[in-house]
């Protein structure tokens, strides 16, 4: 074997070893079948004991990770925010085995200081994305605007283009900036056009504390029920006002979503799927079944 050939063989062997070492450091690839749990708002007049019960019931589902749609602290006061985050941290600490991804809510970010604290306690920036198995997750920041800022649309466009190969796509934001357009079946607004272009299947938000479901052009829009923030208006289950966590099972390209009302004392443990809900509450057949 010539000297050059020996060098080439050695280099190939070294490259193979380095690749194996990187794979070992990265750990096994996420499975194509997995479960994650979505939490609704904790705050906005947080109700005592609800968020703690949400986490106990979430842990019983053994998710691969947990994603909160925002409003983790009461916020609004820079001087009190860090201690509020530490209180939140003490609640979630027993469940640190579950990776936790936060969407920034208006109670989480309202100033430069509050954004710094969000970055510190969330351990990621206000907008970001990640892949898990067959799914791609994009998280947007509309914490300081009812509308989705142009910068967030630009981020989403670039992000979805870069992850176009992922067959299942979820987009999360705290405020449902899409709500009025989706409710009036207007497919022309820029966010929806992006979602359609890149095959986004689910768009999920919080903020209103109410379970709502709208399908538009093959995109499913969901507003999550509360996970601790106060219940508004009628406070009736059939109108979408209840405390819950939501389990999402992804099996390859198939997605199933189960909205699980809390068990007593903060609920009756009723379970539904998105098609049971409309833009004004339970659909008639689901409402009859709930009686």
Coordinates of N, CA and C in Angstrom, one line a residue, residues 18-119:
X18 N -15.2 9.8 14.0 CA -15.7 11.1 14.4 C -17.2 11.1 14.3
X19 N -17.7 10.6 13.2 CA -19.2 10.5 12.9 C -19.9 9.7 14.0
X20 N -19.3 8.5 14.3 CA -19.9 7.7 15.4 C -19.9 8.4 16.7
X21 N -18.8 9.2 17.0 CA -18.7 9.9 18.3 C -19.8 11.0 18.3
X22 N -20.0 11.7 17.2 CA -21.0 12.8 17.2 C -22.4 12.2 17.4
X23 N -22.6 11.0 16.8 CA -23.9 10.4 16.9 C -24.2 9.9 18.3
X24 N -23.1 9.4 19.0 CA -23.2 9.0 20.4 C -23.6 10.2 21.3
X25 N -22.9 11.4 21.0 CA -23.2 12.5 21.8 C -24.6 13.0 21.6
X26 N -25.1 13.0 20.4 CA -26.4 13.5 20.0 C -27.5 12.6 20.6
X27 N -27.2 11.3 20.9 CA -28.1 10.4 21.4 C -29.0 9.8 20.3
X28 N -29.9 8.9 20.6 CA -30.8 8.3 19.6 C -31.7 9.3 19.0
X29 N -32.0 9.1 17.7 CA -33.0 10.0 17.0 C -34.3 9.9 17.6
X30 N -35.1 11.0 17.7 CA -36.4 11.0 18.3 C -37.3 10.0 17.5
X31 N -38.2 9.3 18.1 CA -39.0 8.3 17.4 C -40.0 9.0 16.5
X32 N -40.5 8.3 15.5 CA -41.5 8.8 14.6 C -42.9 8.8 15.3
X33 N -43.0 8.0 16.4 CA -44.3 8.0 17.2 C -44.0 8.5 18.6
X34 N -44.6 9.6 18.9 CA -44.4 10.2 20.2 C -45.6 11.0 20.7
X35 N -45.6 11.4 21.9 CA -46.7 12.2 22.5 C -46.1 13.4 23.1
X36 N -46.7 14.6 22.9 CA -46.4 15.7 23.7 C -47.6 16.4 24.2
X37 N -47.5 17.2 25.2 CA -48.6 17.8 25.9 C -48.6 19.3 25.7
X38 N -49.7 19.9 25.4 CA -49.8 21.4 25.3 C -50.5 21.9 26.6
X39 N -50.0 22.9 27.2 CA -50.6 23.5 28.4 C -51.1 24.9 27.9
X40 N -52.3 25.3 28.5 CA -52.8 26.6 28.2 C -52.2 27.6 29.2
X41 N -52.8 28.8 29.2 CA -52.3 29.9 30.1 C -52.4 29.5 31.6
X42 N -51.3 29.7 32.3 CA -51.3 29.6 33.7 C -51.9 30.8 34.4
X43 N -51.6 32.0 33.8 CA -52.0 33.2 34.5 C -53.0 34.0 33.7
X44 N -53.2 35.3 34.2 CA -54.3 36.0 33.9 C -55.3 35.7 35.0
X45 N -55.0 36.2 36.2 CA -55.7 35.8 37.5 C -55.7 34.3 37.7
X46 N -54.5 33.8 38.0 CA -54.2 32.4 38.2 C -55.1 31.9 39.3
X47 N -55.7 30.7 39.1 CA -56.6 30.1 40.1 C -55.8 29.1 40.9
X48 N -55.9 29.2 42.3 CA -55.1 28.4 43.1 C -55.2 26.9 42.9
X49 N -54.0 26.3 42.8 CA -54.0 24.8 42.7 C -54.2 24.2 41.3
X50 N -54.7 25.0 40.3 CA -55.0 24.5 39.0 C -53.8 24.1 38.3
X51 N -52.8 25.0 38.2 CA -51.6 24.7 37.4 C -50.9 23.5 38.0
X52 N -50.9 23.4 39.3 CA -50.2 22.2 40.0 C -50.9 20.9 39.6
X53 N -52.3 20.9 39.5 CA -53.0 19.7 39.1 C -52.8 19.4 37.6
X54 N -52.7 20.5 36.8 CA -52.4 20.3 35.4 C -51.1 19.5 35.2
X55 N -50.0 19.8 36.0 CA -48.8 19.2 35.9 C -48.8 17.7 36.4
X56 N -49.6 17.5 37.5 CA -49.7 16.1 37.9 C -50.4 15.2 36.9
X57 N -51.4 15.7 36.2 CA -52.1 15.0 35.2 C -51.2 14.9 33.9
X58 N -50.5 15.9 33.6 CA -49.6 15.8 32.5 C -48.5 14.8 32.7
X59 N -47.9 14.7 33.8 CA -46.9 13.7 34.1 C -47.4 12.3 34.0
X60 N -48.7 12.1 34.3 CA -49.3 10.8 34.2 C -49.4 10.3 32.7
X61 N -49.3 11.3 31.8 CA -49.4 11.0 30.3 C -48.0 10.6 29.7
X62 N -46.9 10.8 30.5 CA -45.6 10.5 30.1 C -45.2 11.0 28.7
X63 N -45.3 12.4 28.6 CA -45.0 12.9 27.3 C -43.5 13.0 27.0
X64 N -43.2 13.1 25.7 CA -41.8 13.3 25.3 C -41.3 14.7 25.7
X65 N -42.2 15.6 25.6 CA -42.0 17.0 26.0 C -43.3 17.7 26.2
X66 N -43.2 18.9 26.8 CA -44.4 19.7 27.1 C -44.2 21.1 26.5
X67 N -45.2 21.7 25.9 CA -45.2 23.0 25.3 C -46.3 23.8 25.9
X68 N -45.9 25.0 26.4 CA -46.9 25.9 27.0 C -47.2 27.0 26.1
X69 N -48.5 27.4 25.9 CA -48.8 28.5 25.0 C -48.6 29.9 25.6
X70 N -48.1 30.0 26.8 CA -47.7 31.3 27.3 C -48.5 31.7 28.6
X71 N -48.1 32.9 29.0 CA -48.6 33.5 30.3 C -48.3 32.6 31.5
X72 N -47.0 32.5 31.8 CA -46.6 31.7 32.9 C -46.5 32.4 34.2
X73 N -46.3 33.7 34.1 CA -46.3 34.6 35.3 C -47.4 35.7 35.2
X74 N -47.7 36.4 36.3 CA -48.7 37.4 36.2 C -48.1 38.6 35.5
X75 N -46.9 39.0 35.7 CA -46.2 40.0 34.9 C -46.7 41.4 35.1
X76 N -46.2 42.2 34.2 CA -46.6 43.6 34.2 C -45.8 44.5 35.1
X77 N -44.9 44.0 35.9 CA -44.1 44.8 36.8 C -42.6 44.2 36.8
X78 N -41.7 45.0 36.2 CA -40.3 44.6 36.1 C -39.7 44.2 37.4
X79 N -40.1 44.9 38.5 CA -39.4 44.7 39.8 C -39.9 43.4 40.4
X80 N -41.1 42.9 40.1 CA -41.6 41.7 40.7 C -41.4 40.4 39.8
X81 N -41.0 40.6 38.5 CA -41.0 39.6 37.6 C -40.1 38.4 37.9
X82 N -38.9 38.7 38.4 CA -37.9 37.6 38.6 C -38.4 36.7 39.7
X83 N -39.0 37.3 40.8 CA -39.5 36.4 41.8 C -40.7 35.6 41.3
X84 N -41.5 36.2 40.4 CA -42.6 35.4 39.9 C -42.1 34.2 39.0
X85 N -41.1 34.5 38.3 CA -40.5 33.4 37.5 C -39.9 32.3 38.5
X86 N -39.4 32.7 39.6 CA -38.8 31.7 40.5 C -40.0 30.9 41.2
X87 N -41.1 31.5 41.4 CA -42.3 30.8 41.9 C -42.7 29.8 40.9
X88 N -42.8 30.2 39.6 CA -43.2 29.3 38.5 C -42.2 28.1 38.5
X89 N -40.9 28.5 38.6 CA -39.8 27.5 38.5 C -40.0 26.4 39.6
X90 N -40.4 26.8 40.8 CA -40.6 25.9 41.9 C -41.7 24.9 41.6
X91 N -42.7 25.3 40.9 CA -43.9 24.5 40.5 C -43.4 23.4 39.5
X92 N -42.7 23.8 38.5 CA -42.3 22.9 37.4 C -41.1 22.1 37.7
X93 N -40.3 22.4 38.8 CA -39.1 21.7 39.1 C -39.3 20.2 39.3
X94 N -40.3 19.7 39.9 CA -40.4 18.3 40.1 C -40.6 17.5 38.8
X95 N -40.9 18.2 37.7 CA -41.1 17.6 36.4 C -40.0 17.9 35.4
X96 N -38.8 18.1 35.9 CA -37.7 18.5 35.0 C -37.3 17.5 34.0
X97 N -37.8 16.2 34.2 CA -37.5 15.2 33.2 C -38.2 15.4 31.9
X98 N -39.2 16.2 31.9 CA -39.9 16.5 30.6 C -39.4 17.8 30.0
X99 N -38.7 17.8 28.9 CA -38.3 19.1 28.3 C -39.5 20.0 28.1
X100 N -39.3 21.3 28.4 CA -40.4 22.2 28.4 C -40.1 23.4 27.5
X101 N -41.0 23.6 26.6 CA -40.8 24.7 25.6 C -41.9 25.8 25.9
X102 N -41.5 27.0 26.0 CA -42.5 28.1 26.3 C -42.7 29.0 25.1
X103 N -44.0 29.3 24.9 CA -44.4 30.4 24.0 C -44.5 31.7 24.8
X104 N -43.9 32.8 24.4 CA -44.0 34.0 25.2 C -45.4 34.7 25.1
X105 N -46.0 34.9 26.3 CA -47.3 35.5 26.4 C -47.1 37.0 26.8
X106 N -48.2 37.7 26.7 CA -48.2 39.1 27.1 C -48.0 39.3 28.6
X107 N -48.2 38.3 29.4 CA -47.9 38.3 30.8 C -46.4 38.0 31.1
X108 N -45.8 37.4 30.1 CA -44.4 37.0 30.2 C -43.4 38.1 29.7
X109 N -43.8 38.8 28.6 CA -42.9 39.8 28.0 C -43.7 41.0 27.7
X110 N -43.3 42.1 28.3 CA -43.9 43.4 28.1 C -42.9 44.6 28.0
X111 N -41.6 44.2 28.3 CA -40.6 45.3 28.3 C -39.2 44.6 28.0
X112 N -38.2 45.4 27.9 CA -36.8 44.8 27.6 C -36.4 43.9 28.8
X113 N -36.6 44.4 30.0 CA -36.2 43.6 31.2 C -37.0 42.3 31.2
X114 N -38.3 42.3 31.0 CA -39.1 41.1 31.0 C -38.6 40.1 29.9
X115 N -38.2 40.6 28.8 CA -37.7 39.7 27.7 C -36.4 39.1 28.2
X116 N -35.5 39.8 28.8 CA -34.3 39.2 29.4 C -34.6 38.1 30.3
X117 N -35.6 38.3 31.2 CA -36.0 37.3 32.2 C -36.6 36.1 31.5
X118 N -37.4 36.3 30.4 CA -38.0 35.2 29.7 C -36.9 34.3 29.1
X119 N -35.9 35.0 28.5 CA -34.8 34.2 27.9 C -34.0 33.4 29.0

